[in-house]
mmCIF file of C-alpha atoms and ligand atoms in Angstrom:
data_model
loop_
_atom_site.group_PDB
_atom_site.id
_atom_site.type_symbol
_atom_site.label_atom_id
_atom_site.label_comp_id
_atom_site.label_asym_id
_atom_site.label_seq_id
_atom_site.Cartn_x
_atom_site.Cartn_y
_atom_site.Cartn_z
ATOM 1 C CA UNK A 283 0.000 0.000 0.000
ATOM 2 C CA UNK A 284 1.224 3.954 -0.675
ATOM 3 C CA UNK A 285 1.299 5.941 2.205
ATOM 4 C CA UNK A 286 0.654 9.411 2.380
ATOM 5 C CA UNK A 287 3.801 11.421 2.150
ATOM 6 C CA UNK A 288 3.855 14.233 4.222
ATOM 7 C CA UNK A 289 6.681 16.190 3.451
ATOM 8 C CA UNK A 290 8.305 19.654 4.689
ATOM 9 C CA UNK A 291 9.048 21.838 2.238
ATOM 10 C CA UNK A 292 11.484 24.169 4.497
ATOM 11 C CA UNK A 293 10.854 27.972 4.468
ATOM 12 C CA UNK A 294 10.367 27.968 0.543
ATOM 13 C CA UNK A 295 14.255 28.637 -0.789
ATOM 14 C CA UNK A 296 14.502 26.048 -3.365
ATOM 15 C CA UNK A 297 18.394 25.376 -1.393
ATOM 16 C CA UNK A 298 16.585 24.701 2.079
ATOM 17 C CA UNK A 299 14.285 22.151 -0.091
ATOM 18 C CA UNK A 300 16.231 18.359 1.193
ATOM 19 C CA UNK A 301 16.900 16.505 -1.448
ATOM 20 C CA UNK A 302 15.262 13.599 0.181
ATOM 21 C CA UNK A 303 11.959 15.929 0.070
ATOM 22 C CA UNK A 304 12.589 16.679 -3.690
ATOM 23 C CA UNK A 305 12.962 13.255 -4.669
ATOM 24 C CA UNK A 306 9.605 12.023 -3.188
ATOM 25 C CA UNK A 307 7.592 15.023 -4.543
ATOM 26 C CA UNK A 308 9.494 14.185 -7.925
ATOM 27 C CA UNK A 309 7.836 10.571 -7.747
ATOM 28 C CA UNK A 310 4.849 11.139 -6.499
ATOM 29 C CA UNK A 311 1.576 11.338 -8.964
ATOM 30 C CA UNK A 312 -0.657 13.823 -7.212
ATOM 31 C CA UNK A 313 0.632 17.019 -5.003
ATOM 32 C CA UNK A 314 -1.307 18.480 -2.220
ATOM 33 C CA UNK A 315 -1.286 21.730 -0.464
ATOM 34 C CA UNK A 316 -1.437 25.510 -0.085
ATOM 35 C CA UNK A 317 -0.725 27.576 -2.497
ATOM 36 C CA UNK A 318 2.450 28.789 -1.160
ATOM 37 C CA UNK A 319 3.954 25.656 -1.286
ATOM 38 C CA UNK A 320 2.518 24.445 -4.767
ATOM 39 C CA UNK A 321 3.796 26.800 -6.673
ATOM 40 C CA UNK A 322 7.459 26.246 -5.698
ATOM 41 C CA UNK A 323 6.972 22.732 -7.974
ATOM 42 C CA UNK A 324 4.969 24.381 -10.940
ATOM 43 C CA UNK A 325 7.344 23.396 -13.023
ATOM 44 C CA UNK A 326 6.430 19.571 -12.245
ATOM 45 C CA UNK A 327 3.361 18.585 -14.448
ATOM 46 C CA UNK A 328 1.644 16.377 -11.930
ATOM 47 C CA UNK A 329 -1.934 16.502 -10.460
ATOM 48 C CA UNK A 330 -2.276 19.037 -7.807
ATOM 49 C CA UNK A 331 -5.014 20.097 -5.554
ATOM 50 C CA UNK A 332 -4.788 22.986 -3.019
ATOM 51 C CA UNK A 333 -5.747 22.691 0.589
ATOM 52 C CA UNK A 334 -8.546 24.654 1.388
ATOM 53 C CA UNK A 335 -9.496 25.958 4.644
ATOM 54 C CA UNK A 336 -11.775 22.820 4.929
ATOM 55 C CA UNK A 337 -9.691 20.066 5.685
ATOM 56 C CA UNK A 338 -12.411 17.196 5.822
ATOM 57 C CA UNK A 339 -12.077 17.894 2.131
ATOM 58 C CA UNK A 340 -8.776 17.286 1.817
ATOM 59 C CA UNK A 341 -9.033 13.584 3.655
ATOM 60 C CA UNK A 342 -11.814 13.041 1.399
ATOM 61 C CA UNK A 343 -9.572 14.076 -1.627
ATOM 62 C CA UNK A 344 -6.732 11.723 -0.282
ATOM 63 C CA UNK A 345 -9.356 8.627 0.636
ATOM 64 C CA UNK A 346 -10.036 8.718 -3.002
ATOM 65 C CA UNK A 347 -7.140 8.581 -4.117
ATOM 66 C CA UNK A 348 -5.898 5.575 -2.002
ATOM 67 C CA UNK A 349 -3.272 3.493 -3.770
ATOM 68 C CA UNK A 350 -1.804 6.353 -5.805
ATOM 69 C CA UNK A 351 1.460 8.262 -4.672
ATOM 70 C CA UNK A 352 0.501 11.110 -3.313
ATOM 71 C CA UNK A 353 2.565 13.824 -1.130
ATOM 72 C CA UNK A 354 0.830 16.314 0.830
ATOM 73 C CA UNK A 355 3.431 19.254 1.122
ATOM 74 C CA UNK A 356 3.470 21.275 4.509
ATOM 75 C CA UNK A 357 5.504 24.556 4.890
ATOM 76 C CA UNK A 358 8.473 24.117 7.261
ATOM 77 C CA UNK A 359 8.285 21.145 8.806
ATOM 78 C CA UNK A 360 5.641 18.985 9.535
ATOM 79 C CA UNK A 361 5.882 17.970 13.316
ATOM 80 C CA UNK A 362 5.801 22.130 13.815
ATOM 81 C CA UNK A 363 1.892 23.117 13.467
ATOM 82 C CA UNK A 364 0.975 21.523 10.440
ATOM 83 C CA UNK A 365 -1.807 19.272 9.773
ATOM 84 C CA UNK A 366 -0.069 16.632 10.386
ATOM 85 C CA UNK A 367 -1.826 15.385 13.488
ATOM 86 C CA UNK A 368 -5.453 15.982 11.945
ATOM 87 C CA UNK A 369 -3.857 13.199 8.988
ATOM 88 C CA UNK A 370 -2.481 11.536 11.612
ATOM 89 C CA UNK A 371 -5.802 10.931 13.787
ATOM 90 C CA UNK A 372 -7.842 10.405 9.964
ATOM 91 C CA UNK A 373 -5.717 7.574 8.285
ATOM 92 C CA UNK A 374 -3.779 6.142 11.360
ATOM 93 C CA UNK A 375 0.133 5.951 11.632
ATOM 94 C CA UNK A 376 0.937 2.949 9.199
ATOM 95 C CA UNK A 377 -0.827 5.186 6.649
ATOM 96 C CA UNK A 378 1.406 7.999 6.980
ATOM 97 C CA UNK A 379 4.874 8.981 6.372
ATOM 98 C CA UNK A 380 6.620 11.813 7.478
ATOM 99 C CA UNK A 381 9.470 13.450 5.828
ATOM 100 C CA UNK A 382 11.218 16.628 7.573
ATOM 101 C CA UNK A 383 11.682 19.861 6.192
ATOM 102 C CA UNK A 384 14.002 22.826 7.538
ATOM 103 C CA UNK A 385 11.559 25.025 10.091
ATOM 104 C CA UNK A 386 11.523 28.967 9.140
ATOM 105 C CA UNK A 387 11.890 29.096 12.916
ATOM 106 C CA UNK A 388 14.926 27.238 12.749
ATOM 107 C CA UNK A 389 16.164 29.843 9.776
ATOM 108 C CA UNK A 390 14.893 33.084 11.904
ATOM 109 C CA UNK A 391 16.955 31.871 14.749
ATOM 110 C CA UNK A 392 20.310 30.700 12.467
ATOM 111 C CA UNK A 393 19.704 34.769 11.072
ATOM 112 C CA UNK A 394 19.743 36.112 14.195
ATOM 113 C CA UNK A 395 23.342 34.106 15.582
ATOM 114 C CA UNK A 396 21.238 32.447 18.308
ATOM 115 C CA UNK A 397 20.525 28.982 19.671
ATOM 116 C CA UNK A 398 16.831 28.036 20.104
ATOM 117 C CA UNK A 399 16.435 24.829 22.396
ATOM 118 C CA UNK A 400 15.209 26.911 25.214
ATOM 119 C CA UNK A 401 12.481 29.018 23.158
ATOM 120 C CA UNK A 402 9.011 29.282 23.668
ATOM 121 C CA UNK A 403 7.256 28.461 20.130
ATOM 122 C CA UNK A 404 3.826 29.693 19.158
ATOM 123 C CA UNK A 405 1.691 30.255 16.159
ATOM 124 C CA UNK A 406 -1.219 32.737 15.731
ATOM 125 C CA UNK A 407 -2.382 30.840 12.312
ATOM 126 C CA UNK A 408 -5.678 29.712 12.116
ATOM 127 C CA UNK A 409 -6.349 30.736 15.580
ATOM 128 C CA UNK A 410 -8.428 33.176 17.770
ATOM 129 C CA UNK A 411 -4.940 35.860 17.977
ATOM 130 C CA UNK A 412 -6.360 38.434 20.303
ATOM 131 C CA UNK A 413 -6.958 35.750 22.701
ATOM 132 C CA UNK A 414 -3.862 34.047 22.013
ATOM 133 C CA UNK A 415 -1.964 37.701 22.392
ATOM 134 C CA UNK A 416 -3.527 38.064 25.818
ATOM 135 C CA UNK A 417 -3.651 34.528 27.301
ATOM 136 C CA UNK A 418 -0.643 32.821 25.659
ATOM 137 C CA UNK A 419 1.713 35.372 24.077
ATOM 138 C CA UNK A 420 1.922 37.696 26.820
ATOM 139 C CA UNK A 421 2.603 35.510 29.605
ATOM 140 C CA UNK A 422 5.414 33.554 27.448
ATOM 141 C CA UNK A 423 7.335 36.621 26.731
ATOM 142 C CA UNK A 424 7.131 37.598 30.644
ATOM 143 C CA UNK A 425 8.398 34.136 31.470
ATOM 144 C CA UNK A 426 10.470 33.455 28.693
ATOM 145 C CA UNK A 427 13.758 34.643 27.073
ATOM 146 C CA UNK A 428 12.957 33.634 23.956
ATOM 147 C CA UNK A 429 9.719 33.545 22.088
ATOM 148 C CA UNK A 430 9.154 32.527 18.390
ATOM 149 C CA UNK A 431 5.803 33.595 16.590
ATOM 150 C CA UNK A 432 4.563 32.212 13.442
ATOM 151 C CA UNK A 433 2.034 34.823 12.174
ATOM 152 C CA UNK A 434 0.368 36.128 9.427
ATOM 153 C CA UNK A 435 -0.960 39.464 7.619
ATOM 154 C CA UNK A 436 -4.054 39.868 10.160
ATOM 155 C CA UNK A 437 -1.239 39.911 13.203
ATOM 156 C CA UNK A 438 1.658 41.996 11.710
ATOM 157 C CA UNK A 439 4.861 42.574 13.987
ATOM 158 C CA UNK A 440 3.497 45.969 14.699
ATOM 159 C CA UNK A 441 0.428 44.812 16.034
ATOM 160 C CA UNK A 442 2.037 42.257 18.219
ATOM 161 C CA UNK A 443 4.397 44.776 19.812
ATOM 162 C CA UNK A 444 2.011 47.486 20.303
ATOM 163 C CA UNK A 445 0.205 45.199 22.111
ATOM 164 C CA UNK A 446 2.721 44.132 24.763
ATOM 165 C CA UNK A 447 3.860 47.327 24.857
ATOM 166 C CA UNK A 448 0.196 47.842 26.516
ATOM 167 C CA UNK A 449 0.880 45.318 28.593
ATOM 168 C CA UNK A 450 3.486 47.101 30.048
ATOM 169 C CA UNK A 451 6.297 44.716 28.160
ATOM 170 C CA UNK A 452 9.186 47.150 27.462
ATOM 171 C CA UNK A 453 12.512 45.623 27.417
ATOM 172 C CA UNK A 454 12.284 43.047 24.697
ATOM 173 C CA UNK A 455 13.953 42.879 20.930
ATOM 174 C CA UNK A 456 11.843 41.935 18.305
ATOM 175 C CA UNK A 457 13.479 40.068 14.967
ATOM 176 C CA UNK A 458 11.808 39.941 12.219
ATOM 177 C CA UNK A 459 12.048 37.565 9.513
ATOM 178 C CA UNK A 460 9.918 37.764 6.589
ATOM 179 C CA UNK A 461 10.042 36.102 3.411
ATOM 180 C CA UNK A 462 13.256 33.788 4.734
ATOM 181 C CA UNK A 463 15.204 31.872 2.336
ATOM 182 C CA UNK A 464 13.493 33.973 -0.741
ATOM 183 C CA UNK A 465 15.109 36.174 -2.934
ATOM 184 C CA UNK A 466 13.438 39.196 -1.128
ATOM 185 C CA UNK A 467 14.267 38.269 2.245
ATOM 186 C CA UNK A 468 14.260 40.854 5.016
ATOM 187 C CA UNK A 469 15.452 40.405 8.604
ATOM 188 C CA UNK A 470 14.665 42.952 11.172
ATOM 189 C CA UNK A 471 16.202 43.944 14.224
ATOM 190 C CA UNK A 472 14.424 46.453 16.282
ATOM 191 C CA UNK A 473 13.226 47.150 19.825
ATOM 192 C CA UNK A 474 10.014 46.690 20.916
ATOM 193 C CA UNK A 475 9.234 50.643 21.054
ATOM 194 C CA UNK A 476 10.216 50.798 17.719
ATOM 195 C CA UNK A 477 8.432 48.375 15.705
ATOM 196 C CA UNK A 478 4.956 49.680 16.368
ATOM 197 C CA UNK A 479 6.718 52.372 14.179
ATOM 198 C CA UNK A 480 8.050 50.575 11.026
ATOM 199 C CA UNK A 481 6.541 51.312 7.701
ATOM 200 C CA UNK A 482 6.983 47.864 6.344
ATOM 201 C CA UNK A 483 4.662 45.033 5.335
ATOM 202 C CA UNK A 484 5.419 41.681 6.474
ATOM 203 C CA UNK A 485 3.333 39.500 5.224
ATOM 204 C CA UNK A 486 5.192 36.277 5.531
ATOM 205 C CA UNK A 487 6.911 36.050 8.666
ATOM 206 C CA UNK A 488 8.679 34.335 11.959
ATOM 207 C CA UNK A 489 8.760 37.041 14.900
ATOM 208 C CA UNK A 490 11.212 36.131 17.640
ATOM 209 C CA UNK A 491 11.088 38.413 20.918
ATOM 210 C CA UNK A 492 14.321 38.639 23.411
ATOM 211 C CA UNK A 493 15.757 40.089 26.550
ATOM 212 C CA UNK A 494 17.719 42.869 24.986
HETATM 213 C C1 SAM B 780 1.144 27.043 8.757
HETATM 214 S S1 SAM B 780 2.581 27.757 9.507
HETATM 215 C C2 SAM B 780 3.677 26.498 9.177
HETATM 216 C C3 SAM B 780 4.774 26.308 10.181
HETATM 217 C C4 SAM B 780 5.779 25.295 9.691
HETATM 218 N N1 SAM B 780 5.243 23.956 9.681
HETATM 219 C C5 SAM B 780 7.103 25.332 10.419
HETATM 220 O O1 SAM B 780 7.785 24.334 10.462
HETATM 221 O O2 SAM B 780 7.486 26.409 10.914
HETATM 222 C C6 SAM B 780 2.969 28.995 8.336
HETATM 223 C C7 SAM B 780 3.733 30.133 8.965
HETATM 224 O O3 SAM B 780 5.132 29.853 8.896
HETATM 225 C C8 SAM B 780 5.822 31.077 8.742
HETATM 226 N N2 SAM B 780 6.604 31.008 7.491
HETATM 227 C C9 SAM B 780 6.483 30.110 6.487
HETATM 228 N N3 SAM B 780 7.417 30.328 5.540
HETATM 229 C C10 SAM B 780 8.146 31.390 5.964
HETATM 230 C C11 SAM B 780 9.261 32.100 5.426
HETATM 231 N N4 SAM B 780 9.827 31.749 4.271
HETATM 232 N N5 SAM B 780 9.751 33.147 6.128
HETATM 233 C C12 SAM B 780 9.208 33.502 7.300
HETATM 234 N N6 SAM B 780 8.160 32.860 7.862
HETATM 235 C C13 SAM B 780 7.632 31.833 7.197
HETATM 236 C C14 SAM B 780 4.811 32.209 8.723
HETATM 237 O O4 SAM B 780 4.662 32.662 10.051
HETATM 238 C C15 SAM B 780 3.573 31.480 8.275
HETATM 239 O O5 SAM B 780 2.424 32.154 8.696
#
């Protein structure tokens, strides 16, 4: 039987692609998955479906297509908030398997010189952020040296720091990597009084928020 290939596609660079990744999207018959992460294999002609928001359509899409090779490309990597665990808790572990893929977390934090195994990582995707700024956010960069947020266009880095500034969170860096491992990367360095401030539009981005 084919299993599902859930594979990482890294931060989107075609060098942080593994070649381990590119190999099983090569021979696969049918790609799956957002936009973003389509579109770096247009060249390919294969069959290719895009993730919608619904993702009981997507199992449905995949239980039809049982026996075929399919890979279901995540941004990043897939243990790191992906749907891995919904496919996971649908088709049942012998169904699945999982290949790796470079975090943009891991990228953010190899940008900014720093080690990472003591971070606090947290994504606003998909998810309720102004209760997530308050309840979650908030007390992790009290508590925390080091907090990475994966976030999207309706939570800029602006937002995010005016916010905590409100909170009465002063003393914090933010870093700011948008678009990592593209052509039109930026990376960011700014403190937190300052990025309420910046003109730019980040629309792709890892925030990562440090004692100064
Ligand atoms: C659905 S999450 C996926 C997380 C991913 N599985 C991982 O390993 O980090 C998508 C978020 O990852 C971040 N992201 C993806 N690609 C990025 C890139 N090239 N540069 C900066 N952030 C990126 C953004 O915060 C985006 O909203």
């Amino acid at each position: 039987m084919e299993k599902i290939k859930v594979i990482g596609v890294g931060p989107g660079g075609k060098d942080y692609l593994l070649p381990v990744a590119q190999k099983a999207i090569e021979e696969a018959e049918i790609l799956v998955g957002g936009h973003r992460a389509l579109a770096l294999f247009n060249q390919l002609k294969k069959e290719k479906r895009v993730i919608d928001a619904r993702l009981e359509n997507v199992a449905a899409f995949l239980n039809q297509n049982k026996g075929k090779k399919v890979a279901v490309l995540v941004s990043g990597d897939p243990g790191l908030y992906s749907f891995l665990d919904y496919l996971l808790k649908h088709f049942g572990e012998e169904e699945i398997e999982v290949i790796p893929g470079l975090s943009p977390v891991q990228v953010a934090f190899a940008r900014a010189r720093m080690s990472w195994q003591d971070a606090v990582i947290i994504s606003l995707q998909g998810r309720e952020k102004e209760k997530m700024l308050a309840c979650v956010v908030t007390p992790a960069v009290k508590e925390s040296p080091k907090v990475a947020l994966l976030t999207d266009q309706d939570m800029p880095p602006q937002k995010i720091a005016a916010y905590l500034l409100a909170q009465g969170v002063a003393q914090k860096i933010m870093l700011i990597g948008d678009n990592l491992s593209y052509p039109q990367e930026r990376f960011v360095r700014a403190s937190l009084a300052q990025v309420p401030q910046l003109k730019e539009q980040f629309d792709n981005c890892v925030v990562l928020i440090t004692n100064g």
